[in-house]
Amino acid sequence: VALALMVAYFGWSFTVKARAASVGEHHPLSALGLLRRRDLALMLGAACAHWIACAPFHGMFSIHVTALNLPPWVIGLSSGMGVLAEVAVMYAYPRAARRVSPRWVLLAAFLASALRWAGMAAATSPMAIIALSLLHGMTFGAFYVAAVAFVAQRVPDTLRASGQGLMTSVTFGLGGLFGYVFAGTAYDWLGGHRLFAVSAAAELLPALLILLVREPTARRDNPRAGHRAPLTP
């Protein structure tokens, strides 16, 4: 079933079209120059820190639920409800983006994630864990679409794909690498509840970093892009 679905969405992807942009002449490593932009670098640091804080859930959730002697359906239902919340938030984001900048959506995602992990640090019942899974709409859904929109808003059209690639590498590459090593090691030392408490505290770092980001005052690099940035490179 999984293989059939993968083949289906691979074929479907060929129907997706995006507005073409002139890429101009750029060195293959031009994207690294984007790191000199203070606000973009702060956002990338915040995204990486957020993903590290999420690693205990992504890597240890099923182990934690099993250790609480809860039935396997708690894991499946929590995951399913989380995905539904994520899709709902992503669907609603384009309308919300007309009124709220990506910076504030990211801040809300980090604070909601801190609340989620604090709840996980105390939750022991199936219904509490399932209810907390609804915050996945903020932890991943709001975070991801706002991060993509932030990059599209802050980099030139000619480097948009490179900027999105840089965001993905820093967030899921570096953040995933350090996050999963941290989560596995810390779980053995702290156990599930205290590990989630550490995650809740760790979410305050990306929240602080995103508060240091300034709102854009001019679109010198990308004058055609407005407040509502496209979600695809």
Short mmCIF file of C-alpha atoms in Angstrom, two decimals:
data_model
loop_
_atom_site.label_atom_id
_atom_site.label_comp_id
_atom_site.label_asym_id
_atom_site.label_seq_id
_atom_site.Cartn_x
_atom_site.Cartn_y
_atom_site.Cartn_z
CA VAL A 1 0.00 0.00 0.00
CA ALA A 2 2.79 2.40 0.93
CA LEU A 3 4.64 1.71 -2.32
CA ALA A 4 1.47 2.25 -4.36
CA LEU A 5 0.87 5.60 -2.68
CA MET A 6 4.47 6.67 -3.30
CA VAL A 7 4.12 5.85 -7.01
CA ALA A 8 0.82 7.76 -7.12
CA TYR A 9 2.14 10.98 -5.61
CA PHE A 10 5.32 10.74 -7.70
CA GLY A 11 3.17 10.78 -10.82
CA TRP A 12 0.91 13.50 -9.43
CA SER A 13 3.94 15.74 -8.81
CA PHE A 14 4.41 16.13 -12.58
CA THR A 15 1.12 18.04 -12.74
CA VAL A 16 2.38 20.75 -10.35
CA LYS A 17 3.53 23.93 -12.03
CA ALA A 18 5.26 26.95 -10.51
CA ARG A 19 6.00 30.45 -11.77
CA ALA A 20 9.38 30.43 -13.47
CA ALA A 21 12.07 32.85 -12.35
CA SER A 22 15.19 33.96 -14.17
CA VAL A 23 18.08 32.45 -12.27
CA GLY A 24 20.78 34.67 -13.78
CA GLU A 25 24.45 33.94 -13.30
CA HIS A 26 25.39 32.62 -9.86
CA HIS A 27 28.22 30.63 -8.36
CA PRO A 28 27.07 27.17 -7.17
CA LEU A 29 27.86 28.21 -3.56
CA SER A 30 26.05 31.55 -3.76
CA ALA A 31 23.46 30.35 -1.28
CA LEU A 32 26.07 30.28 1.49
CA GLY A 33 26.34 34.04 1.12
CA LEU A 34 22.76 34.27 2.36
CA LEU A 35 24.06 33.35 5.82
CA ARG A 36 25.56 36.83 6.04
CA ARG A 37 22.03 38.20 6.24
CA ARG A 38 21.42 38.66 9.96
CA ASP A 39 17.68 38.04 10.03
CA LEU A 40 17.85 34.98 7.79
CA ALA A 41 20.67 33.53 9.88
CA LEU A 42 18.64 34.09 13.06
CA MET A 43 15.63 32.34 11.55
CA LEU A 44 17.74 29.39 10.41
CA GLY A 45 19.21 29.09 13.91
CA ALA A 46 15.72 29.19 15.39
CA ALA A 47 14.47 26.54 12.96
CA CYS A 48 17.41 24.27 13.74
CA ALA A 49 16.91 24.69 17.51
CA HIS A 50 13.19 23.99 17.14
CA TRP A 51 13.84 20.77 15.26
CA ILE A 52 16.30 19.63 17.92
CA ALA A 53 13.63 20.28 20.56
CA CYS A 54 11.16 18.21 18.50
CA ALA A 55 13.51 15.21 18.25
CA PRO A 56 12.35 13.53 21.50
CA PHE A 57 8.85 13.32 20.04
CA HIS A 58 9.91 12.21 16.57
CA GLY A 59 12.35 9.61 17.85
CA MET A 60 11.01 8.50 21.22
CA PHE A 61 7.24 8.96 21.19
CA SER A 62 6.32 5.33 20.58
CA ILE A 63 8.92 4.16 23.13
CA HIS A 64 7.55 6.63 25.68
CA VAL A 65 3.94 5.53 25.16
CA THR A 66 4.95 1.87 25.44
CA ALA A 67 6.86 2.61 28.65
CA LEU A 68 3.65 4.10 30.10
CA ASN A 69 1.96 0.73 29.46
CA LEU A 70 -0.56 2.31 27.11
CA PRO A 71 -2.04 0.35 24.16
CA PRO A 72 -0.58 0.73 20.65
CA TRP A 73 -3.71 2.47 19.34
CA VAL A 74 -2.66 5.56 21.32
CA ILE A 75 0.38 5.90 19.08
CA GLY A 76 -1.59 5.45 15.86
CA LEU A 77 -4.47 7.73 16.82
CA SER A 78 -2.11 10.44 18.10
CA SER A 79 -0.16 10.34 14.84
CA GLY A 80 -3.33 10.46 12.74
CA MET A 81 -4.82 13.38 14.67
CA GLY A 82 -1.52 15.22 14.42
CA VAL A 83 -1.44 14.85 10.64
CA LEU A 84 -5.06 16.07 10.34
CA ALA A 85 -4.22 19.14 12.42
CA GLU A 86 -1.11 19.76 10.33
CA VAL A 87 -3.04 19.62 7.05
CA ALA A 88 -5.75 21.93 8.42
CA VAL A 89 -3.19 24.55 9.47
CA MET A 90 -1.39 24.37 6.12
CA TYR A 91 -4.71 24.77 4.31
CA ALA A 92 -5.62 27.83 6.37
CA TYR A 93 -2.19 29.49 6.22
CA PRO A 94 -2.52 31.41 2.90
CA ARG A 95 -5.51 33.33 4.27
CA ALA A 96 -3.85 33.99 7.63
CA ALA A 97 -0.67 35.16 5.87
CA ARG A 98 -2.53 38.21 4.56
CA ARG A 99 -2.73 39.54 8.11
CA VAL A 100 0.15 37.92 10.02
CA SER A 101 3.81 37.90 8.99
CA PRO A 102 5.82 34.64 8.93
CA ARG A 103 7.87 35.90 11.89
CA TRP A 104 4.85 35.97 14.21
CA VAL A 105 3.57 32.61 12.95
CA LEU A 106 6.97 31.10 13.76
CA LEU A 107 6.86 32.61 17.25
CA ALA A 108 3.38 31.15 17.81
CA ALA A 109 4.60 27.75 16.56
CA PHE A 110 7.54 27.73 18.99
CA LEU A 111 5.43 28.77 21.98
CA ALA A 112 2.69 26.26 21.13
CA SER A 113 5.36 23.56 20.86
CA ALA A 114 6.73 24.52 24.29
CA LEU A 115 3.21 24.11 25.67
CA ARG A 116 2.86 20.76 23.92
CA TRP A 117 6.10 19.35 25.31
CA ALA A 118 5.28 20.67 28.79
CA GLY A 119 1.99 18.78 28.54
CA MET A 120 3.78 15.65 27.39
CA ALA A 121 6.07 15.94 30.41
CA ALA A 122 3.03 15.42 32.65
CA ALA A 123 0.57 13.39 30.52
CA THR A 124 -0.04 9.75 31.40
CA SER A 125 -3.54 9.09 30.03
CA PRO A 126 -4.41 8.22 26.42
CA MET A 127 -6.86 11.12 26.00
CA ALA A 128 -4.36 13.69 27.26
CA ILE A 129 -1.67 12.46 24.88
CA ILE A 130 -4.08 12.38 21.94
CA ALA A 131 -5.35 15.89 22.73
CA LEU A 132 -1.79 17.23 22.86
CA SER A 133 -1.13 15.71 19.44
CA LEU A 134 -3.47 18.32 17.92
CA LEU A 135 -0.76 20.89 18.58
CA HIS A 136 1.23 19.17 15.84
CA GLY A 137 -0.59 21.59 13.56
CA MET A 138 1.59 24.30 15.08
CA THR A 139 4.72 22.25 15.81
CA PHE A 140 5.15 21.22 12.18
CA GLY A 141 2.36 22.62 10.00
CA ALA A 142 2.57 26.30 10.99
CA PHE A 143 6.32 26.11 11.49
CA TYR A 144 7.06 24.67 8.06
CA VAL A 145 4.84 26.90 5.94
CA ALA A 146 5.96 30.01 7.83
CA ALA A 147 9.65 29.05 7.47
CA VAL A 148 9.23 28.55 3.72
CA ALA A 149 7.37 31.85 3.41
CA PHE A 150 10.02 33.63 5.50
CA VAL A 151 12.80 32.45 3.18
CA ALA A 152 10.80 33.37 0.07
CA GLN A 153 10.23 36.83 1.56
CA ARG A 154 13.87 37.45 2.48
CA VAL A 155 15.88 36.16 -0.49
CA PRO A 156 15.97 37.26 -4.14
CA ASP A 157 13.92 35.34 -6.71
CA THR A 158 17.16 34.22 -8.34
CA LEU A 159 18.26 32.45 -5.14
CA ARG A 160 14.90 31.26 -3.89
CA ALA A 161 15.50 27.56 -4.57
CA SER A 162 18.95 27.80 -3.02
CA GLY A 163 17.50 29.56 0.02
CA GLN A 164 14.87 26.87 0.50
CA GLY A 165 17.53 24.19 0.16
CA LEU A 166 19.65 25.95 2.77
CA MET A 167 16.67 26.10 5.14
CA THR A 168 15.96 22.40 4.67
CA SER A 169 19.60 21.43 5.19
CA VAL A 170 20.03 23.48 8.36
CA THR A 171 16.68 22.53 9.88
CA PHE A 172 16.23 18.87 9.05
CA GLY A 173 19.88 18.04 8.35
CA LEU A 174 21.78 19.66 11.21
CA GLY A 175 18.75 19.81 13.48
CA GLY A 176 17.89 16.18 12.85
CA LEU A 177 21.47 14.98 13.28
CA PHE A 178 22.04 16.67 16.64
CA GLY A 179 18.44 16.26 17.77
CA TYR A 180 18.22 12.49 17.39
CA VAL A 181 21.61 11.95 19.04
CA PHE A 182 20.47 14.17 21.92
CA ALA A 183 17.06 12.47 22.21
CA GLY A 184 18.42 8.92 22.27
CA THR A 185 21.13 9.70 24.79
CA ALA A 186 18.93 11.84 27.03
CA TYR A 187 16.06 9.33 27.07
CA ASP A 188 18.32 6.70 28.64
CA TRP A 189 19.42 9.21 31.23
CA LEU A 190 16.23 11.15 31.98
CA GLY A 191 13.32 8.99 30.90
CA GLY A 192 10.39 10.20 28.83
CA HIS A 193 8.66 12.76 31.06
CA ARG A 194 11.79 14.64 32.06
CA LEU A 195 13.06 14.55 28.47
CA PHE A 196 9.89 16.27 27.27
CA ALA A 197 10.33 18.85 30.03
CA VAL A 198 13.78 19.61 28.61
CA SER A 199 12.21 19.95 25.15
CA ALA A 200 9.67 22.44 26.49
CA ALA A 201 12.46 24.58 27.94
CA ALA A 202 14.52 24.22 24.74
CA GLU A 203 11.69 25.72 22.67
CA LEU A 204 12.28 29.04 24.42
CA LEU A 205 15.57 29.44 22.52
CA PRO A 206 14.01 29.55 19.01
CA ALA A 207 11.27 31.82 20.40
CA LEU A 208 13.95 34.24 21.63
CA LEU A 209 15.88 34.08 18.35
CA ILE A 210 12.82 34.84 16.23
CA LEU A 211 12.00 37.83 18.44
CA LEU A 212 15.40 39.27 17.48
CA VAL A 213 14.42 39.17 13.79
CA ARG A 214 13.31 42.49 12.33
CA GLU A 215 10.26 42.87 10.13
CA PRO A 216 11.24 43.63 6.51
CA THR A 217 10.97 47.31 5.67
CA ALA A 218 11.65 47.09 1.94
CA ARG A 219 11.82 44.43 -0.76
CA ARG A 220 14.96 45.61 -2.50
CA ASP A 221 16.00 42.10 -3.50
CA ASN A 222 12.60 40.85 -4.61
CA PRO A 223 10.27 43.76 -5.38
CA ARG A 224 7.58 41.60 -6.97
CA ALA A 225 7.02 39.54 -3.84
CA GLY A 226 4.52 40.97 -1.41
CA HIS A 227 3.62 40.12 2.15
CA ARG A 228 1.97 36.92 1.01
CA ALA A 229 4.99 34.97 -0.18
CA PRO A 230 4.60 31.81 -2.28
CA LEU A 231 5.10 28.54 -0.45
CA THR A 232 7.14 26.80 -3.12
CA PRO A 233 10.64 27.60 -4.39
#
